[in-house]
Amino acid sequence: MAIEVRIPTILRTHTGGNKTVEGSGDTLAALIDDLDSKHSGLKNRLVTEEGKLHRFVNVYVNDEDVRFTGALDTQVKDGDSVTILPAVAGGC
Amino acid sequence: MLRIARATYDAIVAHAREDHPDEACGVVAGPEGTNRPERVVPMLNAARSPTFYEFDTADLLRLYRDLDDRDEWAVVVYHSHTATEAYPSRTDIGYASGPAADPRTHYVLVSTRHHGPRTGLADDEVEFRSYRIVDGEVSEEEVEIVETHLFGHSPTTVVYD
């Protein structure tokens, strides 16, 4: 078993066009490191230079937005489903 | 260029009028990888604000799961400006240039600023404009409204004099 990760359309350039990829790790940060080792460049798109999750990106573990569960420190485990999406917002 | 059916255009404008003076927002879904905006999905503006809009985080997840199940993507992301022109703001550009935002998205801006206290009256004017936003650069594109009964026909078979 592994953790299934859903990739938004634009980031599929890093995954050979695949909608979903698999990875492993105990935390979201470790999972992203693992994904980046197989799909180079992915981490740079998700994590800022300061080591925080990019504010224009939403990440969910199962149904939970990780903003409310510890961001990159959110615990993950085999069988979880992670979804990465662009945040949609704006204003005049 | 954005080619959009009259009924889709009307649905977006109607949504913007209805939510005025708050900003309205939503997407138009179409088959993934295409440029065909076919299914209007009005979204709730979680900010319920005249100056800001955002998709609620849980709604966003539900929306994208649904698109995925249907092999669709968001061809258009639309929202309204209720007191300013239909041009992307700095905040709009920031989000649209985010690392997970697809630069193939058409960003439709509708302005309801020329409405009186009541909206939806005959003759009120709504600006409807479309943009591409890539790495902070905004370029406006032409909007072609296709009368609904003609939509789907090859444009070469339709001659307008």
Short mmCIF file of C-alpha atoms in Angstrom, two decimals:
data_model
loop_
_atom_site.label_atom_id
_atom_site.label_comp_id
_atom_site.label_asym_id
_atom_site.label_seq_id
_atom_site.Cartn_x
_atom_site.Cartn_y
_atom_site.Cartn_z
CA MET A 1 0.00 0.00 0.00
CA ALA A 2 1.05 3.54 -0.61
CA ILE A 3 -0.38 7.02 -0.48
CA GLU A 4 -2.25 8.05 -3.61
CA VAL A 5 -1.68 11.64 -4.71
CA ARG A 6 -3.92 13.47 -7.19
CA ILE A 7 -2.04 15.96 -9.31
CA PRO A 8 -3.64 19.09 -10.84
CA THR A 9 -3.51 19.38 -14.65
CA ILE A 10 -0.64 21.87 -14.85
CA LEU A 11 1.64 19.88 -12.53
CA ARG A 12 1.24 16.72 -14.60
CA THR A 13 4.17 17.99 -16.65
CA HIS A 14 6.21 16.67 -13.68
CA THR A 15 4.49 13.28 -13.59
CA GLY A 16 4.66 12.25 -17.24
CA GLY A 17 1.03 13.27 -17.69
CA ASN A 18 -0.26 11.04 -14.89
CA LYS A 19 -3.31 12.22 -12.95
CA THR A 20 -2.33 10.25 -9.88
CA VAL A 21 1.00 9.11 -8.50
CA GLU A 22 2.00 7.16 -5.42
CA GLY A 23 4.36 8.05 -2.65
CA SER A 24 5.23 7.37 0.95
CA GLY A 25 6.11 9.22 4.14
CA ASP A 26 4.88 9.87 7.68
CA THR A 27 4.11 13.52 7.13
CA LEU A 28 3.02 15.62 4.20
CA ALA A 29 6.53 17.15 4.07
CA ALA A 30 8.13 13.68 3.86
CA LEU A 31 5.60 12.63 1.22
CA ILE A 32 6.42 15.69 -0.91
CA ASP A 33 10.16 14.93 -0.59
CA ASP A 34 9.49 11.37 -1.72
CA LEU A 35 7.39 12.56 -4.67
CA ASP A 36 10.07 15.07 -5.65
CA SER A 37 12.70 12.32 -5.78
CA LYS A 38 10.59 10.58 -8.44
CA HIS A 39 8.99 13.59 -10.10
CA SER A 40 11.64 16.26 -10.04
CA GLY A 41 10.48 19.85 -9.61
CA LEU A 42 7.22 19.04 -7.85
CA LYS A 43 8.41 20.25 -4.45
CA ASN A 44 9.38 23.67 -5.80
CA ARG A 45 5.84 24.18 -7.04
CA LEU A 46 4.26 23.31 -3.69
CA VAL A 47 6.64 24.56 -1.02
CA THR A 48 8.07 28.09 -0.77
CA GLU A 49 11.72 28.95 -0.15
CA GLU A 50 10.79 29.56 3.49
CA GLY A 51 9.65 25.94 3.69
CA LYS A 52 5.93 26.66 3.87
CA LEU A 53 3.13 25.37 1.74
CA HIS A 54 2.47 27.82 -1.09
CA ARG A 55 -0.53 29.99 -0.20
CA PHE A 56 -2.13 29.62 -3.65
CA VAL A 57 -2.14 25.83 -3.40
CA ASN A 58 -4.68 23.72 -1.48
CA VAL A 59 -3.67 20.28 -0.25
CA TYR A 60 -6.11 17.79 1.22
CA VAL A 61 -5.47 14.58 3.09
CA ASN A 62 -8.60 12.55 2.42
CA ASP A 63 -11.29 15.24 2.90
CA GLU A 64 -9.33 17.57 5.18
CA ASP A 65 -7.63 20.77 4.03
CA VAL A 66 -4.17 20.52 5.62
CA ARG A 67 -4.32 24.21 6.58
CA PHE A 68 -6.46 23.04 9.48
CA THR A 69 -4.45 19.93 10.37
CA GLY A 70 -0.86 21.19 10.67
CA ALA A 71 0.07 22.03 7.06
CA LEU A 72 3.31 20.26 6.07
CA ASP A 73 3.43 18.52 9.49
CA THR A 74 0.11 16.78 8.83
CA GLN A 75 0.42 13.04 9.50
CA VAL A 76 -0.18 10.73 6.56
CA LYS A 77 -0.26 6.95 6.27
CA ASP A 78 -0.59 4.20 3.70
CA GLY A 79 -4.04 4.13 2.16
CA ASP A 80 -4.56 7.90 2.51
CA SER A 81 -5.56 9.89 -0.51
CA VAL A 82 -3.91 13.27 -1.01
CA THR A 83 -5.30 15.87 -3.42
CA ILE A 84 -3.44 18.94 -4.65
CA LEU A 85 -5.53 21.79 -6.14
CA PRO A 86 -5.10 25.42 -7.12
CA ALA A 87 -6.79 27.79 -4.66
CA VAL A 88 -9.46 29.78 -6.48
CA ALA A 89 -9.97 33.30 -5.18
CA GLY A 90 -9.49 36.96 -6.01
CA GLY A 91 -11.09 40.32 -5.60
CA CYS A 92 -11.34 43.78 -7.00
CA MET B 1 -10.23 33.55 -28.11
CA LEU B 2 -13.10 32.38 -25.92
CA ARG B 3 -15.99 30.87 -27.85
CA ILE B 4 -19.02 30.59 -25.63
CA ALA B 5 -22.67 29.71 -26.16
CA ARG B 6 -25.27 32.43 -25.61
CA ALA B 7 -26.99 30.35 -22.90
CA THR B 8 -23.69 29.98 -21.01
CA TYR B 9 -22.97 33.70 -21.31
CA ASP B 10 -26.46 34.50 -20.07
CA ALA B 11 -26.13 32.13 -17.11
CA ILE B 12 -22.89 33.80 -15.97
CA VAL B 13 -24.35 37.29 -16.31
CA ALA B 14 -27.52 36.23 -14.47
CA HIS B 15 -25.42 34.85 -11.61
CA ALA B 16 -23.42 38.09 -11.37
CA ARG B 17 -26.64 40.14 -11.29
CA GLU B 18 -28.23 37.94 -8.69
CA ASP B 19 -25.32 38.17 -6.25
CA HIS B 20 -24.70 41.90 -6.73
CA PRO B 21 -23.43 43.78 -4.68
CA ASP B 22 -21.37 40.76 -3.58
CA GLU B 23 -18.96 39.20 -6.04
CA ALA B 24 -20.26 36.09 -7.79
CA CYS B 25 -17.96 33.26 -8.87
CA GLY B 26 -18.00 29.91 -10.59
CA VAL B 27 -16.55 27.80 -13.36
CA VAL B 28 -17.60 26.57 -16.76
CA ALA B 29 -16.55 22.96 -17.18
CA GLY B 30 -15.73 21.26 -20.45
CA PRO B 31 -14.07 18.05 -21.64
CA GLU B 32 -10.55 17.88 -20.23
CA GLY B 33 -7.93 19.20 -22.59
CA THR B 34 -10.46 21.10 -24.72
CA ASN B 35 -11.38 24.75 -25.04
CA ARG B 36 -15.12 24.05 -24.89
CA PRO B 37 -16.95 25.74 -21.99
CA GLU B 38 -20.11 23.64 -21.74
CA ARG B 39 -21.43 23.30 -18.19
CA VAL B 40 -21.86 26.28 -15.87
CA VAL B 41 -21.17 25.47 -12.23
CA PRO B 42 -22.06 28.47 -10.04
CA MET B 43 -20.05 28.43 -6.82
CA LEU B 44 -20.78 30.02 -3.48
CA ASN B 45 -18.54 32.99 -2.71
CA ALA B 46 -17.34 31.87 0.72
CA ALA B 47 -16.18 35.45 1.43
CA ARG B 48 -19.68 36.87 0.69
CA SER B 49 -18.00 40.16 -0.01
CA PRO B 50 -18.31 43.02 -2.51
CA THR B 51 -14.51 43.15 -2.84
CA PHE B 52 -13.30 39.55 -2.55
CA TYR B 53 -14.30 36.09 -3.67
CA GLU B 54 -13.11 32.64 -2.82
CA PHE B 55 -14.29 29.12 -3.35
CA ASP B 56 -14.85 27.44 -0.01
CA THR B 57 -12.11 24.85 0.49
CA ALA B 58 -14.50 21.90 0.86
CA ASP B 59 -16.55 23.07 -2.15
CA LEU B 60 -13.34 23.31 -4.17
CA LEU B 61 -12.45 19.70 -3.38
CA ARG B 62 -15.96 18.50 -4.25
CA LEU B 63 -15.92 20.47 -7.49
CA TYR B 64 -12.60 19.05 -8.69
CA ARG B 65 -13.57 15.49 -7.74
CA ASP B 66 -16.74 15.90 -9.74
CA LEU B 67 -14.82 17.32 -12.72
CA ASP B 68 -12.37 14.44 -12.49
CA ASP B 69 -15.18 11.85 -12.45
CA ARG B 70 -16.62 13.42 -15.59
CA ASP B 71 -13.24 13.75 -17.34
CA GLU B 72 -13.74 17.51 -17.34
CA TRP B 73 -11.70 20.50 -16.30
CA ALA B 74 -12.46 24.14 -15.59
CA VAL B 75 -12.27 25.76 -19.04
CA VAL B 76 -13.44 29.07 -17.57
CA VAL B 77 -13.15 30.50 -14.06
CA TYR B 78 -15.46 33.49 -13.75
CA HIS B 79 -16.17 36.12 -11.15
CA SER B 80 -17.75 39.52 -10.96
CA HIS B 81 -16.50 42.92 -9.94
CA THR B 82 -19.36 44.93 -8.54
CA ALA B 83 -17.83 48.41 -8.27
CA THR B 84 -14.85 48.33 -10.63
CA GLU B 85 -14.16 47.49 -14.25
CA ALA B 86 -14.05 43.94 -15.61
CA TYR B 87 -10.26 43.73 -15.45
CA PRO B 88 -8.22 41.35 -13.27
CA SER B 89 -7.08 42.89 -9.99
CA ARG B 90 -3.68 42.31 -8.45
CA THR B 91 -5.22 39.67 -6.19
CA ASP B 92 -6.87 37.97 -9.18
CA ILE B 93 -3.52 37.88 -10.99
CA GLY B 94 -1.75 36.49 -7.91
CA TYR B 95 -4.09 33.53 -7.56
CA ALA B 96 -4.25 32.90 -11.31
CA SER B 97 -0.45 32.78 -11.41
CA GLY B 98 -0.23 30.33 -8.53
CA PRO B 99 1.92 27.23 -9.07
CA ALA B 100 -1.04 24.85 -9.39
CA ALA B 101 -3.25 27.15 -11.51
CA ASP B 102 -3.49 26.04 -15.11
CA PRO B 103 -2.43 28.81 -17.55
CA ARG B 104 -4.82 27.35 -20.13
CA THR B 105 -7.75 28.61 -18.03
CA HIS B 106 -9.86 31.44 -19.44
CA TYR B 107 -10.58 34.01 -16.73
CA VAL B 108 -13.90 35.73 -17.33
CA LEU B 109 -14.58 38.97 -15.51
CA VAL B 110 -18.07 40.44 -15.38
CA SER B 111 -18.66 43.95 -14.06
CA THR B 112 -22.02 44.90 -12.61
CA ARG B 113 -20.81 48.36 -11.56
CA HIS B 114 -23.26 50.21 -13.81
CA HIS B 115 -26.22 48.80 -11.99
CA GLY B 116 -28.51 50.83 -9.84
CA PRO B 117 -29.65 49.64 -6.41
CA ARG B 118 -31.79 47.11 -8.23
CA THR B 119 -30.15 44.84 -10.73
CA GLY B 120 -31.46 42.75 -13.53
CA LEU B 121 -33.44 45.62 -15.07
CA ALA B 122 -33.83 45.85 -18.80
CA ASP B 123 -31.08 47.92 -20.45
CA ASP B 124 -28.60 47.62 -17.61
CA GLU B 125 -25.15 47.09 -18.96
CA VAL B 126 -22.87 44.30 -17.89
CA GLU B 127 -19.27 44.16 -19.06
CA PHE B 128 -18.17 40.64 -19.98
CA ARG B 129 -14.48 40.21 -20.77
CA SER B 130 -12.06 37.29 -20.91
CA TYR B 131 -8.35 37.02 -20.15
CA ARG B 132 -5.43 34.66 -20.07
CA ILE B 133 -3.19 35.11 -17.05
CA VAL B 134 0.26 33.53 -17.24
CA ASP B 135 3.04 34.21 -14.73
CA GLY B 136 1.56 37.54 -13.74
CA GLU B 137 1.02 38.69 -17.34
CA VAL B 138 -2.55 39.50 -18.34
CA SER B 139 -3.71 39.36 -21.94
CA GLU B 140 -7.26 40.08 -22.93
CA GLU B 141 -8.82 37.83 -25.53
CA GLU B 142 -11.75 38.15 -27.87
CA VAL B 143 -15.08 36.69 -26.76
CA GLU B 144 -17.21 35.13 -29.45
CA ILE B 145 -20.80 34.51 -28.39
CA VAL B 146 -22.34 31.74 -30.40
CA GLU B 147 -26.11 31.73 -30.63
CA THR B 148 -27.10 28.58 -28.83
CA HIS B 149 -28.92 26.88 -31.70
CA LEU B 150 -25.73 27.14 -33.76
CA PHE B 151 -23.35 25.96 -31.07
CA GLY B 152 -21.41 22.90 -32.05
CA HIS B 153 -21.58 23.66 -35.76
CA SER B 154 -18.36 24.31 -37.52
CA PRO B 155 -18.00 28.09 -37.89
CA THR B 156 -17.23 27.62 -41.58
CA THR B 157 -20.81 26.49 -42.13
CA VAL B 158 -22.26 29.66 -40.67
CA VAL B 159 -21.99 32.90 -42.60
CA TYR B 160 -22.88 36.17 -40.95
CA ASP B 161 -23.41 39.13 -43.28
#
